[in-house]
Coordinates of N, CA, C and O in Angstrom, one line a residue:
M28 N -1.8 160.1 102.2 CA -2.8 160.0 101.2 C -3.7 158.8 101.5 O -3.3 157.7 101.8
S29 N -5.0 159.1 101.6 CA -5.9 158.0 102.0 C -6.2 157.0 100.8 O -6.0 157.4 99.7
G30 N -6.6 155.8 101.2 CA -6.8 154.8 100.1 C -8.0 155.0 99.3 O -8.1 154.6 98.2
R31 N -9.0 155.7 99.9 CA -10.3 155.9 99.1 C -10.5 157.4 98.8 O -11.7 157.8 98.8
H32 N -9.5 158.1 98.5 CA -9.6 159.5 98.2 C -10.2 159.6 96.8 O -9.6 159.1 95.8
S33 N -11.4 160.2 96.6 CA -12.0 160.4 95.3 C -11.8 161.8 94.8 O -11.8 162.8 95.6
L34 N -11.5 161.9 93.6 CA -11.3 163.2 93.0 C -12.6 163.9 92.7 O -13.6 163.3 92.3
S35 N -12.7 165.2 92.9 CA -13.9 165.9 92.6 C -13.8 166.3 91.1 O -12.8 166.3 90.5
F36 N -15.0 166.7 90.6 CA -15.0 167.1 89.2 C -14.2 168.4 89.0 O -13.5 168.6 88.0
V37 N -14.1 169.2 90.0 CA -13.4 170.5 90.0 C -11.9 170.2 89.8 O -11.2 170.8 89.0
E38 N -11.4 169.2 90.6 CA -10.0 168.8 90.4 C -9.7 168.3 89.0 O -8.6 168.6 88.4
L39 N -10.6 167.5 88.5 CA -10.3 166.9 87.1 C -10.4 168.0 86.1 O -9.6 168.1 85.2
F40 N -11.3 169.0 86.2 CA -11.4 170.0 85.3 C -10.3 171.0 85.4 O -9.8 171.5 84.4
R41 N -9.7 171.2 86.6 CA -8.5 172.0 86.7 C -7.3 171.3 86.1 O -6.4 172.0 85.5
A42 N -7.2 170.0 86.3 CA -6.0 169.3 85.8 C -6.0 169.1 84.3 O -5.0 169.4 83.6
T43 N -7.2 168.7 83.7 CA -7.3 168.5 82.3 C -8.6 169.0 81.8 O -9.6 168.3 81.7
P44 N -8.7 170.3 81.6 CA -10.0 170.9 81.2 C -10.6 170.5 79.9 O -11.8 170.3 79.8
V45 N -9.7 170.3 78.9 CA -10.3 170.0 77.6 C -10.8 168.5 77.6 O -11.9 168.3 77.1
K46 N -10.0 167.6 78.1 CA -10.5 166.2 78.1 C -11.7 166.0 79.0 O -12.6 165.3 78.6
S47 N -11.7 166.7 80.1 CA -12.9 166.6 81.0 C -14.1 167.1 80.4 O -15.2 166.6 80.5
S48 N -14.0 168.2 79.7 CA -15.1 168.8 79.0 C -15.6 167.9 77.9 O -16.8 167.8 77.7
L49 N -14.7 167.4 77.1 CA -15.1 166.5 76.1 C -15.8 165.2 76.6 O -16.8 164.7 76.0
L50 N -15.4 164.7 77.7 CA -16.0 163.5 78.3 C -17.3 163.7 79.0 O -18.1 162.8 79.2
T51 N -17.6 165.0 79.4 CA -18.8 165.2 80.1 C -19.8 166.0 79.2 O -21.0 165.7 79.1
L52 N -19.4 167.1 78.7 CA -20.3 168.0 78.0 C -20.7 167.5 76.6 O -21.8 167.7 76.2
A53 N -19.8 166.9 75.9 CA -20.1 166.4 74.5 C -21.2 165.3 74.5 O -22.1 165.4 73.8
P54 N -21.1 164.3 75.4 CA -22.2 163.3 75.4 C -23.5 163.9 75.9 O -24.6 163.6 75.4
L55 N -23.5 164.9 76.8 CA -24.7 165.5 77.2 C -25.3 166.4 76.1 O -26.5 166.3 75.9
A56 N -24.4 167.1 75.4 CA -24.9 167.8 74.2 C -25.5 166.9 73.1 O -26.6 167.2 72.5
L57 N -24.9 165.8 72.9 CA -25.4 164.8 71.9 C -26.8 164.3 72.4 O -27.7 164.1 71.6
A58 N -26.9 164.0 73.6 CA -28.2 163.4 74.2 C -29.3 164.5 74.0 O -30.4 164.2 73.5
L59 N -29.0 165.7 74.4 CA -30.0 166.8 74.3 C -30.3 167.1 72.8 O -31.5 167.3 72.5
G60 N -29.3 167.1 72.0 CA -29.5 167.3 70.6 C -30.4 166.2 69.9 O -31.3 166.5 69.1
Q61 N -30.2 165.0 70.3 CA -31.0 163.9 69.8 C -32.4 163.9 70.3 O -33.3 163.7 69.5
L62 N -32.6 164.3 71.6 CA -34.0 164.5 72.1 C -34.7 165.6 71.3 O -35.9 165.4 71.0
G63 N -34.0 166.7 71.1 CA -34.6 167.8 70.4 C -34.9 167.4 68.9 O -35.9 167.7 68.3
N64 N -34.0 166.7 68.3 CA -34.1 166.3 66.9 C -35.3 165.3 66.8 O -36.1 165.4 65.8
S65 N -35.5 164.4 67.7 CA -36.6 163.5 67.6 C -37.9 164.2 67.8 O -38.9 163.8 67.2
Y66 N -37.9 165.2 68.7 CA -39.2 166.0 68.9 C -39.5 166.7 67.6 O -40.7 166.7 67.2
V67 N -38.5 167.4 67.0 CA -38.8 168.2 65.8 C -39.2 167.3 64.6 O -40.1 167.6 63.8
N68 N -38.6 166.1 64.4 CA -38.8 165.3 63.3 C -39.8 164.2 63.5 O -40.1 163.4 62.6
G69 N -40.4 164.1 64.7 CA -41.4 163.1 65.0 C -40.9 161.7 65.1 O -41.7 160.7 64.8
V70 N -39.7 161.5 65.5 CA -39.1 160.1 65.7 C -39.6 159.6 67.0 O -39.9 160.4 67.9
S71 N -39.7 158.3 67.1 CA -40.2 157.7 68.3 C -39.4 158.1 69.6 O -38.1 158.1 69.5
P72 N -40.0 158.5 70.6 CA -39.3 159.0 71.8 C -38.5 157.8 72.4 O -37.5 158.1 73.1
A73 N -38.9 156.6 72.2 CA -38.1 155.5 72.8 C -36.7 155.4 72.3 O -35.8 155.1 73.0
V74 N -36.6 155.7 71.0 CA -35.3 155.6 70.4 C -34.4 156.7 70.9 O -33.2 156.5 71.3
S75 N -34.9 157.9 71.0 CA -34.1 159.0 71.5 C -33.8 159.0 73.0 O -32.7 159.3 73.4
I76 N -34.8 158.5 73.8 CA -34.5 158.3 75.2 C -33.5 157.2 75.4 O -32.6 157.4 76.3
G77 N -33.6 156.2 74.7 CA -32.5 155.1 74.8 C -31.2 155.6 74.4 O -30.2 155.3 75.1
F78 N -31.1 156.4 73.3 CA -29.8 157.0 73.0 C -29.3 158.0 74.0 O -28.1 157.9 74.4
A79 N -30.2 158.8 74.6 CA -29.8 159.7 75.7 C -29.3 158.9 76.9 O -28.3 159.3 77.5
A80 N -29.9 157.9 77.2 CA -29.5 157.1 78.4 C -28.1 156.5 78.2 O -27.3 156.5 79.1
V81 N -27.9 155.9 77.0 CA -26.6 155.4 76.6 C -25.5 156.5 76.7 O -24.4 156.2 77.2
M82 N -25.8 157.6 76.2 CA -24.8 158.7 76.3 C -24.5 159.1 77.7 O -23.4 159.4 78.0
L83 N -25.5 159.2 78.6 CA -25.3 159.5 80.0 C -24.5 158.4 80.7 O -23.6 158.8 81.5
V84 N -24.7 157.2 80.4 CA -23.9 156.1 81.0 C -22.5 156.2 80.4 O -21.5 156.0 81.2
F85 N -22.3 156.5 79.1 CA -21.0 156.6 78.6 C -20.2 157.7 79.3 O -19.1 157.6 79.6
A86 N -20.9 158.9 79.5 CA -20.2 160.0 80.2 C -19.8 159.6 81.6 O -18.7 160.0 82.0
A87 N -20.6 158.9 82.3 CA -20.3 158.5 83.7 C -19.1 157.5 83.7 O -18.2 157.7 84.5
V88 N -19.1 156.5 82.8 CA -18.0 155.6 82.7 C -16.7 156.2 82.3 O -15.7 156.0 82.8
A89 N -16.8 157.1 81.3 CA -15.6 157.7 80.7 C -15.0 158.7 81.8 O -13.8 158.7 81.9
M90 N -15.8 159.4 82.6 CA -15.3 160.2 83.6 C -14.6 159.4 84.7 O -13.6 159.8 85.3
S91 N -15.2 158.3 85.0 CA -14.6 157.4 86.0 C -13.3 156.9 85.6 O -12.3 156.9 86.3
H92 N -13.2 156.5 84.3 CA -11.9 156.1 83.7 C -10.9 157.2 83.7 O -9.7 157.0 84.0
H93 N -11.3 158.4 83.4 CA -10.5 159.5 83.3 C -9.9 159.9 84.7 O -8.8 160.2 84.9
A94 N -10.8 159.8 85.8 CA -10.4 160.0 87.1 C -9.3 159.0 87.6 O -8.3 159.3 88.2
A95 N -9.5 157.7 87.2 CA -8.5 156.7 87.5 C -7.2 157.0 86.8 O -6.1 156.8 87.4
E96 N -7.2 157.4 85.5 CA -6.0 157.7 84.8 C -5.3 158.9 85.6 O -4.0 158.9 85.7
H97 N -6.0 159.9 86.0 CA -5.4 161.0 86.7 C -4.8 160.6 88.0 O -3.7 161.1 88.3
R98 N -5.5 159.7 88.7 CA -4.9 159.3 90.0 C -3.6 158.5 89.8 O -2.7 158.6 90.5
I99 N -3.6 157.7 88.7 CA -2.4 156.9 88.4 C -1.2 157.8 88.0 O -0.1 157.6 88.5
R100 N -1.5 158.8 87.2 CA -0.5 159.8 86.8 C 0.1 160.5 88.0 O 1.3 160.7 88.2
R101 N -0.8 160.9 88.9 CA -0.4 161.6 90.1 C 0.4 160.7 91.1 O 1.4 161.1 91.6
L102 N 0.0 159.5 91.2 CA 0.8 158.5 92.0 C 2.2 158.3 91.4 O 3.2 158.2 92.1
E103 N 2.2 158.1 90.1 CA 3.5 157.9 89.4 C 4.4 159.1 89.6 O 5.6 159.0 89.7
A104 N 3.8 160.3 89.5 CA 4.6 161.5 89.7 C 5.2 161.6 91.1 O 6.3 162.0 91.4
D105 N 4.3 161.2 92.1 CA 4.8 161.3 93.5 C 5.7 160.1 93.9 O 6.6 160.4 94.7
Y106 N 5.5 158.9 93.4 CA 6.2 157.8 93.9 C 6.8 157.0 92.8 O 7.1 155.8 92.9
G107 N 7.1 157.6 91.7 CA 7.7 156.9 90.5 C 9.1 156.4 90.7 O 9.7 156.7 91.8
P108 N 9.7 155.7 89.7 CA 11.0 155.2 89.9 C 12.1 156.3 90.0 O 13.1 156.1 90.7
D109 N 11.8 157.5 89.5 CA 12.8 158.5 89.6 C 12.8 159.3 90.9 O 13.6 160.1 91.2
R110 N 11.8 158.9 91.8 CA 11.6 159.6 93.1 C 12.2 158.7 94.2 O 12.2 159.1 95.3
I111 N 12.7 157.5 93.8 CA 13.2 156.6 94.9 C 14.6 157.0 95.2 O 15.4 157.4 94.6

C-alpha cells in the first residue's frame, strides 16, 4: 500500500453511501436553496453567496475528514491488534 494513496469519491460512496451523500449533497443543496431563496425574496446576493461559499468549504473539509476516517478504519482492519 502506498503512503500517498488517495481515495476516490467512488470508493467512499461505495463504502459509506449514506454518510458520503449527506456530507456532499446536503451542503450543496443548502447552498443552491439559499441562492434561489435570496433571488426569490430579494435578499442581498452577498449574503447568499457567502453562505454558499461556506457550505462548499464545509463539504470539502467534511469529505476530507470522512476520507481520513475511512483510511484509518481500513488500516485498522488490515493491521489491527487482532491481525498480529
